[in-house]
Amino acid sequence: MQASAYRMNLFGFVCGRGLLLLLLLFWGLSVSPFYVLCENINISRPAVAHIGAIFTFDSTIGKVAKIAMEEAVKDVNSNASILRGTKLALSTQNSNCSGFVGMVQALRFMETDVVAIIGPQSSVVAHIISHIANELQVPLLSFAATDPTLSSLQFPYFVRTTQSDLFQMSAVAEIVDYYGWKDIIAIFVDDEYGRNGVSALDDQLAGKRCRISHKAGIKSGPGVDRGEIMDLLVKIALMQSRVIVVHVNVDSGFMIFNVAHYLGMLGNGYVWIATDWLSSVLDSTSLSSQMMDSLQGVVVLRQHTPDSDRKRAFFSRWNKLTGGGASLGLHPYGLYAYDSIWLVAHALDAFFNQGGTISFSNDSRIQGAAKGNLNLEAMSIFDDGQLLLNKILESNFVGLTGRMKFDSDKSLVRPAYDIINVVGTGFRRVGYWCNYSGLSVVPPETLYTRPPNRSSANQQLHSVIWPGDTLSKPRGWVFPSNGKQLRIGVPIRVSYREFVSPIRGTDMFKGFCIDVFTAAVNLLPYAVPFHFVPFGDGHQNPSYTQLINLITAGYLDGAVGDIAIVTNRTKIVDFTQPYAASGLVVVAPFKKINSGGWSFLRPFTPLMWIVTLSFFFFVGIVVWSLEHRINDEFRGPPKQQIITILWFSLSTLFFAHRENTMSTLGRLVLLLWLFVVLIINSSYTASLTSILTVQQLSSPITGIDSLKSSDEPIGYQVGSFAERYLSEDIGISKSRLVPLGSPEAYAKALQLGPKNGGVAAVVDERPYVEIFLSTQCTFRVVGREFTRSGWGFAFPRDSPLAVDLSTTILQLSENGDLQRIHDKWLIRSGCSLDNAEIESDRLQLKSFWGLYLICGIACFLALFIYFLQIMLRLRHSAPTQPAPNVSSRFHRFLSLIDEKEDQSKSGRRKRAQVEGSEEHLGRLPKRMQTETSASFRLQQLID
């Protein structure tokens, strides 16, 4: 009974509750469907979304970021179009720039169910907190941690809402390259922020063939000792580079500039480049006049934020919040902090729209480690943290800093920096840098509308007022003041000592190369301490390639001498502007050719003779073919016709042919041929005159090509690059190359010849050959110079001294001093005045092939037209019998060619000739009339 009553009561309770629910549902549907939709949305959207912020409250960045984030939260919560019913609640914690404190504060946030953490501003703290964010799946958005190694692979939940130092260092590298500096010194704070930033700078500089010659790290934190900074800058002042990049924090940075100003390192010749830590202070704080004096001429980078109405309105609002902005100005990091709050708000809105919920669950790994009093079990994992992270990375809106959108590397798109110059009591902008087009005086927003252009001609900056209050670009380097002298290697030559040779009893050298180097160094606007280091054993010329390798190894700081600039050497060292022209030539013995009984054959080569005689007979045959049918002078028995052809061909050489041409084609061919004969005759006469009146030289070697094709030995100078060039570049076997150490060895080997143990020729550089031929009159240069190079002074790669000495060498060339030094050491004797290169003085066919080609074409065209006419005549005069065979046609063709053409105009021409002859006879005396008339009748009978 009791059980039955219990079941009835339970049934009544369920029915009552169900009826109540049905009534409520009916009432809700009858009120408004839209209200129910809003109620459903509010069910999935919490009333409050907690976010945390970790930064250093009393820092330059933290003071501004705190106000900016609080204002951003107010703006988000007052905007009904975003989050729609959910309010943001911001909790802040002070990390005090300490990794440990930052970690503790982050763990406290994990106990309060925050969905995202804004900050930290320190890269050191970001490295530590990112591990916690990864474990608990809470997005970490940093508006100031610029360390480029905070990569998306290692820390997937770390999102950088500002620009990475990778781009800032790219901007610094392009500034260094724009002004042509090669070496810089980097001063950095010795933590993740400083080390990784300078490492990125080193990589960017390497891509532009620049380098960091010295890295100076300082202790991180506020406890930097002034004495340590003093020692560091004194050491830097003794170094070569004068371009100094400062990548530190605020406290140590101002101390560096204060000490540098005290040491006079902010004067003329220095270049100081500061990263954006300095621009943050300049934007937010009014510095004292003493501090501004120590920053004069410094180039500073600042993160670029495009101008907009929203940005201007926020600046106006900021001035009201801070009492006019004199005490606390707004810098780009504050703007990025403001946009970071809006980024979270937009991401949360998309997160809720996709059904995301703010829920947390315990981590089994933490529960297992939760022993003692650490209270680790209070921390939990954000269940939908990955979804919120995805919505953050998919965000795309325009904030105060411009477009807030991420690329595939989780970096903000369109990174850009302002380049400012500290001048007077403030600073001025001298240009921009953007990853799209490099350096420019045009804002990046304008460049984005144009095609990208990274060419060097497109890179521009306004003029900079450098330290020392000068507009002249600093050279960027000086010789170090630590007393070290440059070690300049000089080869000890055994031969050709006019170029370089040691002064006996001293460590000095003399010669043409030494005088050029000394004169160039004296023109430099600064002192160059150096001393010569001899290279070689003094018994034979040293290998110049080994001398160059000593520069690469660091044993020598440069090399001076007759060093040829060749490809394999330019790959490892830098050369100055060439101060002497050079190139390989071939020297060979020669003999004089005396005029003999057959000298008249020498103007033409055998091939020229053959082609010329062939054309004589060819033209004769062509003219005979064209004149045979209509001209009686080209008719008669076969023997007579052959003689006529030969006589006509050869007589055209002297324009003495008695046969007249009657056909138009024959006259055209003869006209062209007579022009060819005129040219050939004139050339032959000029060449023969030269042969009979001028002394002729002859050599069995005609140049490097004839040497290569032969198997005879070739001499070269010991230590010269000629050996490598002949064997590797030209392909001559090393077994044919004979090393020779002196001009005397040259002469002896050439005189012996290849059959007596000598050489057929010597290959050497032209300056040496000129000295050799000034005393050896039985040898000559054969052929032309087959390489083009020069002599220069060698220095390590990217050495600024090589550039400056190139300028002074050009000055020596322009003012004539280089020529005077040349004449002092390289005086030639009378023998060298006849040093003309031996070349063939015979007329080659290649000089006349055009004439022969024109004449040959004319002949073939005339023959073609002539035979075409014969074929047409053959067709019209075909016999009446049907289908003649091929043999009869051919016989008919030959007979048509051979038969005499009898045209009416030919008959009239004949009668005119007879009448003209008779009229001519009438004017002669009677005796002569009788003789002439008889001869004329006899001729008619013969005909």
GROMACS .gro file of N, CA, C and O in nm, residues 219-316:
model
  392
  219LYS      N    1   7.605   4.248  -1.925
  219LYS     CA    2   7.519   4.178  -1.831
  219LYS      C    3   7.377   4.233  -1.838
  219LYS      O    4   7.357   4.354  -1.847
  220SER      N    5   7.280   4.142  -1.833
  220SER     CA    6   7.141   4.185  -1.834
  220SER      C    7   7.097   4.227  -1.694
  220SER      O    8   7.159   4.191  -1.594
  221GLY      N    9   6.991   4.303  -1.688
  221GLY     CA   10   6.940   4.348  -1.560
  221GLY      C   11   6.987   4.488  -1.526
  221GLY      O   12   7.073   4.546  -1.592
  222PRO      N   13   6.931   4.546  -1.421
  222PRO     CA   14   6.964   4.684  -1.385
  222PRO      C   15   7.101   4.701  -1.320
  222PRO      O   16   7.149   4.813  -1.306
  223GLY      N   17   7.166   4.595  -1.281
  223GLY     CA   18   7.290   4.607  -1.207
  223GLY      C   19   7.413   4.614  -1.295
  223GLY      O   20   7.516   4.551  -1.264
  224VAL      N   21   7.409   4.688  -1.404
  224VAL     CA   22   7.523   4.701  -1.494
  224VAL      C   23   7.620   4.803  -1.435
  224VAL      O   24   7.582   4.914  -1.397
  225ASP      N   25   7.747   4.764  -1.427
  225ASP     CA   26   7.849   4.852  -1.368
  225ASP      C   27   7.902   4.947  -1.475
  225ASP      O   28   7.932   4.907  -1.587
  226ARG      N   29   7.916   5.076  -1.438
  226ARG     CA   30   7.967   5.175  -1.532
  226ARG      C   31   8.112   5.144  -1.573
  226ARG      O   32   8.151   5.168  -1.686
  227GLY      N   33   8.188   5.090  -1.482
  227GLY     CA   34   8.326   5.055  -1.513
  227GLY      C   35   8.335   4.949  -1.621
  227GLY      O   36   8.424   4.953  -1.708
  228GLU      N   37   8.244   4.852  -1.616
  228GLU     CA   38   8.243   4.749  -1.720
  228GLU      C   39   8.211   4.810  -1.857
  228GLU      O   40   8.272   4.772  -1.958
  229ILE      N   41   8.116   4.900  -1.859
  229ILE     CA   42   8.083   4.967  -1.985
  229ILE      C   43   8.202   5.048  -2.035
  229ILE      O   44   8.233   5.051  -2.155
  230MET      N   45   8.272   5.114  -1.941
  230MET     CA   46   8.388   5.193  -1.979
  230MET      C   47   8.496   5.104  -2.042
  230MET      O   48   8.551   5.138  -2.147
  231ASP      N   49   8.524   4.991  -1.980
  231ASP     CA   50   8.626   4.901  -2.034
  231ASP      C   51   8.585   4.848  -2.172
  231ASP      O   52   8.668   4.836  -2.263
  232LEU      N   53   8.457   4.818  -2.188
  232LEU     CA   54   8.409   4.764  -2.314
  232LEU      C   55   8.423   4.866  -2.427
  232LEU      O   56   8.470   4.835  -2.536
  233LEU      N   57   8.386   4.992  -2.401
  233LEU     CA   58   8.392   5.094  -2.506
  233LEU      C   59   8.536   5.135  -2.537
  233LEU      O   60   8.567   5.170  -2.652
  234VAL      N   61   8.623   5.133  -2.437
  234VAL     CA   62   8.765   5.162  -2.464
  234VAL      C   63   8.823   5.056  -2.558
  234VAL      O   64   8.899   5.087  -2.651
  235LYS      N   65   8.784   4.933  -2.537
  235LYS     CA   66   8.831   4.825  -2.624
  235LYS      C   67   8.776   4.844  -2.766
  235LYS      O   68   8.847   4.823  -2.865
  236ILE      N   69   8.651   4.885  -2.776
  236ILE     CA   70   8.590   4.907  -2.909
  236ILE      C   71   8.657   5.024  -2.980
  236ILE      O   72   8.676   5.023  -3.102
  237ALA      N   73   8.693   5.127  -2.905
  237ALA     CA   74   8.755   5.246  -2.965
  237ALA      C   75   8.889   5.212  -3.030
  237ALA      O   76   8.935   5.284  -3.119
  238LEU      N   77   8.955   5.105  -2.987
  238LEU     CA   78   9.083   5.065  -3.045
  238LEU      C   79   9.067   4.978  -3.167
  238LEU      O   80   9.167   4.941  -3.230
  239MET      N   81   8.943   4.944  -3.201
  239MET     CA   82   8.919   4.854  -3.315
  239MET      C   83   8.903   4.933  -3.443
  239MET      O   84   8.897   5.055  -3.444
  240GLN      N   85   8.893   4.860  -3.552
  240GLN     CA   86   8.890   4.920  -3.685
  240GLN      C   87   8.754   4.977  -3.721
  240GLN      O   88   8.744   5.087  -3.775
  241SER      N   89   8.648   4.903  -3.693
  241SER     CA   90   8.515   4.945  -3.734
  241SER      C   91   8.467   5.064  -3.651
  241SER      O   92   8.495   5.075  -3.532
  242ARG      N   93   8.392   5.153  -3.716
  242ARG     CA   94   8.332   5.267  -3.648
  242ARG      C   95   8.181   5.266  -3.660
  242ARG      O   96   8.115   5.364  -3.628
  243VAL      N   97   8.123   5.154  -3.704
  243VAL     CA   98   7.978   5.137  -3.712
  243VAL      C   99   7.936   5.047  -3.597
  243VAL      O  100   7.975   4.930  -3.591
  244ILE      N  101   7.858   5.101  -3.504
  244ILE     CA  102   7.824   5.030  -3.380
  244ILE      C  103   7.672   5.018  -3.371
  244ILE      O  104   7.601   5.119  -3.378
  245VAL      N  105   7.624   4.897  -3.357
  245VAL     CA  106   7.481   4.869  -3.340
  245VAL      C  107   7.457   4.833  -3.194
  245VAL      O  108   7.525   4.746  -3.139
  246VAL      N  109   7.361   4.901  -3.132
  246VAL     CA  110   7.332   4.883  -2.990
  246VAL      C  111   7.196   4.817  -2.977
  246VAL      O  112   7.093   4.875  -3.012
  247HIS      N  113   7.195   4.693  -2.927
  247HIS     CA  114   7.071   4.616  -2.909
  247HIS      C  115   7.065   4.569  -2.764
  247HIS      O  116   7.103   4.458  -2.730
  248VAL      N  117   7.018   4.659  -2.677
  248VAL     CA  118   7.019   4.635  -2.533
  248VAL      C  119   6.884   4.678  -2.476
  248VAL      O  120   6.791   4.711  -2.549
  249ASN      N  121   6.874   4.681  -2.342
  249ASN     CA  122   6.755   4.736  -2.278
  249ASN      C  123   6.780   4.882  -2.240
  249ASN      O  124   6.888   4.936  -2.263
  250VAL      N  125   6.680   4.944  -2.183
  250VAL     CA  126   6.684   5.089  -2.162
  250VAL      C  127   6.794   5.130  -2.066
  250VAL      O  128   6.874   5.222  -2.093
  251ASP      N  129   6.805   5.063  -1.951
  251ASP     CA  130   6.899   5.105  -1.847
  251ASP      C  131   7.043   5.098  -1.898
  251ASP      O  132   7.119   5.196  -1.889
  252SER      N  133   7.081   4.985  -1.953
  252SER     CA  134   7.218   4.971  -2.001
  252SER      C  135   7.242   5.055  -2.126
  252SER      O  136   7.353   5.102  -2.149
  253GLY      N  137   7.139   5.076  -2.207
  253GLY     CA  138   7.155   5.153  -2.329
  253GLY      C  139   7.193   5.297  -2.302
  253GLY      O  140   7.286   5.351  -2.365
  254PHE      N  141   7.125   5.362  -2.210
  254PHE     CA  142   7.158   5.501  -2.180
  254PHE      C  143   7.296   5.513  -2.116
  254PHE      O  144   7.368   5.612  -2.138
  255MET      N  145   7.335   5.413  -2.040
  255MET     CA  146   7.467   5.417  -1.980
  255MET      C  147   7.575   5.403  -2.088
  255MET      O  148   7.680   5.468  -2.082
  256ILE      N  149   7.548   5.322  -2.190
  256ILE     CA  150   7.644   5.306  -2.300
  256ILE      C  151   7.665   5.439  -2.371
  256ILE      O  152   7.778   5.481  -2.396
  257PHE      N  153   7.559   5.508  -2.403
  257PHE     CA  154   7.572   5.635  -2.475
  257PHE      C  155   7.633   5.743  -2.386
  257PHE      O  156   7.707   5.830  -2.435
  258ASN      N  157   7.605   5.736  -2.257
  258ASN     CA  158   7.663   5.834  -2.166
  258ASN      C  159   7.815   5.818  -2.159
  258ASN      O  160   7.890   5.915  -2.168
  259VAL      N  161   7.860   5.693  -2.148
  259VAL     CA  162   8.003   5.667  -2.141
  259VAL      C  163   8.069   5.695  -2.277
  259VAL      O  164   8.180   5.750  -2.284
  260ALA      N  165   8.001   5.661  -2.387
  260ALA     CA  166   8.056   5.687  -2.520
  260ALA      C  167   8.074   5.837  -2.542
  260ALA      O  168   8.174   5.881  -2.600
  261HIS      N  169   7.979   5.916  -2.495
  261HIS     CA  170   7.992   6.061  -2.507
  261HIS      C  171   8.109   6.112  -2.423
  261HIS      O  172   8.183   6.202  -2.466
  262TYR      N  173   8.127   6.054  -2.310
  262TYR     CA  174   8.238   6.092  -2.223
  262TYR      C  175   8.373   6.058  -2.289
  262TYR      O  176   8.469   6.134  -2.278
  263LEU      N  177   8.380   5.944  -2.360
  263LEU     CA  178   8.504   5.902  -2.424
  263LEU      C  179   8.526   5.967  -2.560
  263LEU      O  180   8.627   5.940  -2.625
  264GLY      N  181   8.435   6.051  -2.603
  264GLY     CA  182   8.448   6.115  -2.733
  264GLY      C  183   8.414   6.024  -2.850
  264GLY      O  184   8.457   6.051  -2.964
  265MET      N  185   8.338   5.920  -2.826
  265MET     CA  186   8.304   5.825  -2.931
  265MET      C  187   8.175   5.862  -3.003
  265MET      O  188   8.125   5.784  -3.085
  266LEU      N  189   8.121   5.977  -2.973
  266LEU     CA  190   8.005   6.026  -3.046
  266LEU      C  191   8.046   6.147  -3.130
  266LEU      O  192   7.966   6.238  -3.155
  267GLY      N  193   8.171   6.145  -3.177
  267GLY     CA  194   8.222   6.252  -3.260
  267GLY      C  195   8.228   6.212  -3.406
  267GLY      O  196   8.171   6.110  -3.449
  268ASN      N  197   8.298   6.289  -3.481
  268ASN     CA  198   8.308   6.270  -3.626
  268ASN      C  199   8.372   6.134  -3.659
  268ASN      O  200   8.471   6.095  -3.598
  269GLY      N  201   8.314   6.064  -3.755
  269GLY     CA  202   8.366   5.936  -3.799
  269GLY      C  203   8.293   5.816  -3.743
  269GLY      O  204   8.306   5.706  -3.797
  270TYR      N  205   8.216   5.834  -3.637
  270TYR     CA  206   8.143   5.723  -3.576
  270TYR      C  207   8.002   5.713  -3.633
  270TYR      O  208   7.943   5.812  -3.677
  271VAL      N  209   7.949   5.590  -3.631
  271VAL     CA  210   7.810   5.563  -3.669
  271VAL      C  211   7.748   5.481  -3.557
  271VAL      O  212   7.799   5.373  -3.523
  272TRP      N  213   7.639   5.531  -3.501
  272TRP     CA  214   7.568   5.460  -3.395
  272TRP      C  215   7.426   5.429  -3.444
  272TRP      O  216   7.354   5.518  -3.488
  273ILE      N  217   7.390   5.302  -3.439
  273ILE     CA  218   7.255   5.258  -3.478
  273ILE      C  219   7.194   5.188  -3.357
  273ILE      O  220   7.250   5.090  -3.307
  274ALA      N  221   7.080   5.238  -3.311
  274ALA     CA  222   7.010   5.179  -3.196
  274ALA      C  223   6.881   5.114  -3.245
  274ALA      O  224   6.813   5.166  -3.334
  275THR      N  225   6.848   5.000  -3.187
  275THR     CA  226   6.723   4.933  -3.221
  275THR      C  227   6.607   5.003  -3.151
  275THR      O  228   6.623   5.107  -3.087
  276ASP      N  229   6.488   4.946  -3.159
  276ASP     CA  230   6.368   5.020  -3.120
  276ASP      C  231   6.351   5.038  -2.969
  276ASP      O  232   6.254   5.100  -2.925
  277TRP      N  233   6.444   4.988  -2.886
  277TRP     CA  234   6.435   5.017  -2.743
  277TRP      C  235   6.451   5.167  -2.718
  277TRP      O  236   6.387   5.223  -2.628
  278LEU      N  237   6.534   5.233  -2.798
  278LEU     CA  238   6.557   5.376  -2.780
  278LEU      C  239   6.440   5.459  -2.830
  278LEU      O  240   6.401   5.558  -2.768
  279SER      N  241   6.378   5.418  -2.941
  279SER     CA  242   6.264   5.494  -2.993
  279SER      C  243   6.146   5.488  -2.896
  279SER      O  244   6.068   5.584  -2.887
  280SER      N  245   6.131   5.378  -2.820
  280SER     CA  246   6.023   5.370  -2.721
  280SER      C  247   6.041   5.476  -2.613
  280SER      O  248   5.944   5.539  -2.569
  281VAL      N  249   6.166   5.495  -2.572
  281VAL     CA  250   6.192   5.597  -2.470
  281VAL      C  251   6.172   5.737  -2.528
  281VAL      O  252   6.113   5.825  -2.464
  282LEU      N  253   6.221   5.758  -2.650
  282LEU     CA  254   6.207   5.890  -2.712
  282LEU      C  255   6.060   5.927  -2.732
  282LEU      O  256   6.023   6.044  -2.723
  283ASP      N  257   5.976   5.827  -2.761
  283ASP     CA  258   5.833   5.855  -2.782
  283ASP      C  259   5.758   5.879  -2.653
  283ASP      O  260   5.660   5.953  -2.651
  284SER      N  261   5.802   5.816  -2.544
  284SER     CA  262   5.721   5.818  -2.421
  284SER      C  263   5.775   5.910  -2.313
  284SER      O  264   5.701   5.943  -2.220
  285THR      N  265   5.900   5.951  -2.322
  285THR     CA  266   5.961   6.026  -2.212
  285THR      C  267   6.037   6.146  -2.267
  285THR      O  268   6.099   6.139  -2.373
  286SER      N  269   6.032   6.255  -2.194
  286SER     CA  270   6.112   6.373  -2.226
  286SER      C  271   6.247   6.359  -2.158
  286SER      O  272   6.256   6.357  -2.034
  287LEU      N  273   6.354   6.347  -2.237
  287LEU     CA  274   6.487   6.327  -2.183
  287LEU      C  275   6.552   6.459  -2.148
  287LEU      O  276   6.519   6.564  -2.207
  288SER      N  277   6.647   6.454  -2.059
  288SER     CA  278   6.719   6.574  -2.020
  288SER      C  279   6.810   6.619  -2.133
  288SER      O  280   6.845   6.541  -2.223
  289SER      N  281   6.848   6.745  -2.130
  289SER     CA  282   6.936   6.799  -2.234
  289SER      C  283   7.070   6.728  -2.233
  289SER      O  284   7.133   6.709  -2.338
  290GLN      N  285   7.116   6.688  -2.114
  290GLN     CA  286   7.244   6.617  -2.107
  290GLN      C  287   7.235   6.481  -2.177
  290GLN      O  288   7.327   6.441  -2.249
  291MET      N  289   7.122   6.413  -2.157
  291MET     CA  290   7.105   6.284  -2.222
  291MET      C  291   7.089   6.300  -2.374
  291MET      O  292   7.142   6.220  -2.453
  292MET      N  293   7.019   6.404  -2.416
  292MET     CA  294   7.003   6.428  -2.559
  292MET      C  295   7.137   6.462  -2.625
  292MET      O  296   7.160   6.427  -2.741
  293ASP      N  297   7.225   6.529  -2.553
  293ASP     CA  298   7.357   6.560  -2.608
  293ASP      C  299   7.436   6.433  -2.639
  293ASP      O  300   7.514   6.428  -2.734
  294SER      N  301   7.415   6.331  -2.558
  294SER     CA  302   7.488   6.206  -2.579
  294SER      C  303   7.423   6.118  -2.686
  294SER      O  304   7.475   6.010  -2.715
  295LEU      N  305   7.311   6.163  -2.744
  295LEU     CA  306   7.243   6.086  -2.848
  295LEU      C  307   7.247   6.154  -2.984
  295LEU      O  308   7.188   6.103  -3.080
  296GLN      N  309   7.317   6.265  -2.995
  296GLN     CA  310   7.316   6.340  -3.120
  296GLN      C  311   7.376   6.259  -3.235
  296GLN      O  312   7.486   6.205  -3.224
  297GLY      N  313   7.300   6.253  -3.346
  297GLY     CA  314   7.347   6.182  -3.465
  297GLY      C  315   7.317   6.034  -3.467
  297GLY      O  316   7.349   5.966  -3.566
  298VAL      N  317   7.253   5.981  -3.361
  298VAL     CA  318   7.224   5.838  -3.355
  298VAL      C  319   7.108   5.807  -3.449
  298VAL      O  320   7.009   5.881  -3.457
  299VAL      N  321   7.120   5.698  -3.524
  299VAL     CA  322   7.012   5.648  -3.609
  299VAL      C  323   6.935   5.543  -3.532
  299VAL      O  324   6.994   5.450  -3.476
  300VAL      N  325   6.802   5.559  -3.526
  300VAL     CA  326   6.718   5.474  -3.442
  300VAL      C  327   6.608   5.413  -3.528
  300VAL      O  328   6.556   5.477  -3.619
  301LEU      N  329   6.571   5.290  -3.496
  301LEU     CA  330   6.459   5.225  -3.563
  301LEU      C  331   6.336   5.227  -3.472
  301LEU      O  332   6.348   5.214  -3.349
  302ARG      N  333   6.222   5.245  -3.533
  302ARG     CA  334   6.095   5.245  -3.460
  302ARG      C  335   5.992   5.168  -3.543
  302ARG      O  336   5.985   5.184  -3.664
  303GLN      N  337   5.916   5.085  -3.477
  303GLN     CA  338   5.814   5.008  -3.547
  303GLN      C  339   5.714   5.103  -3.612
  303GLN      O  340   5.662   5.195  -3.547
  304HIS      N  341   5.691   5.079  -3.739
  304HIS     CA  342   5.603   5.169  -3.815
  304HIS      C  343   5.457   5.132  -3.796
  304HIS      O  344   5.418   5.016  -3.810
  305THR      N  345   5.377   5.231  -3.761
  305THR     CA  346   5.231   5.216  -3.755
  305THR      C  347   5.170   5.319  -3.848
  305THR      O  348   5.198   5.438  -3.836
  306PRO      N  349   5.091   5.277  -3.946
  306PRO     CA  350   5.037   5.372  -4.044
  306PRO      C  351   4.945   5.474  -3.981
  306PRO      O  352   4.877   5.448  -3.881
  307ASP      N  353   4.943   5.591  -4.040
  307ASP     CA  354   4.857   5.699  -3.992
  307ASP      C  355   4.712   5.669  -4.029
  307ASP      O  356   4.682   5.616  -4.136
  308SER      N  357   4.620   5.702  -3.938
  308SER     CA  358   4.477   5.679  -3.961
  308SER      C  359   4.397   5.770  -3.870
  308SER      O  360   4.449   5.827  -3.772
  309ASP      N  361   4.270   5.784  -3.900
  309ASP     CA  362   4.182   5.866  -3.815
  309ASP      C  363   4.168   5.806  -3.676
  309ASP      O  364   4.167   5.879  -3.576
  310ARG      N  365   4.157   5.674  -3.667
  310ARG     CA  366   4.145   5.608  -3.537
  310ARG      C  367   4.270   5.630  -3.453
  310ARG      O  368   4.260   5.654  -3.332
  311LYS      N  369   4.384   5.625  -3.518
  311LYS     CA  370   4.509   5.644  -3.444
  311LYS      C  371   4.520   5.788  -3.393
  311LYS      O  372   4.558   5.810  -3.277
  312ARG      N  373   4.487   5.884  -3.477
  312ARG     CA  374   4.491   6.024  -3.433
  312ARG      C  375   4.392   6.050  -3.320
  312ARG      O  376   4.422   6.122  -3.224
  313ALA      N  377   4.273   5.988  -3.329
  313ALA     CA  378   4.174   6.006  -3.222
  313ALA      C  379   4.223   5.945  -3.091
  313ALA      O  380   4.202   6.001  -2.984
  314PHE      N  381   4.291   5.830  -3.101
  314PHE     CA  382   4.340   5.768  -2.979
  314PHE      C  383   4.455   5.849  -2.918
  314PHE      O  384   4.467   5.857  -2.795
  315PHE      N  385   4.538   5.911  -3.000
  315PHE     CA  386   4.643   5.996  -2.948
  315PHE      C  387   4.583   6.116  -2.875
  315PHE      O  388   4.633   6.157  -2.768
  316SER      N  389   4.479   6.171  -2.932
  316SER     CA  390   4.412   6.283  -2.864
  316SER      C  391   4.354   6.238  -2.731
  316SER      O  392   4.362   6.309  -2.629
   0.00000   0.00000   0.00000
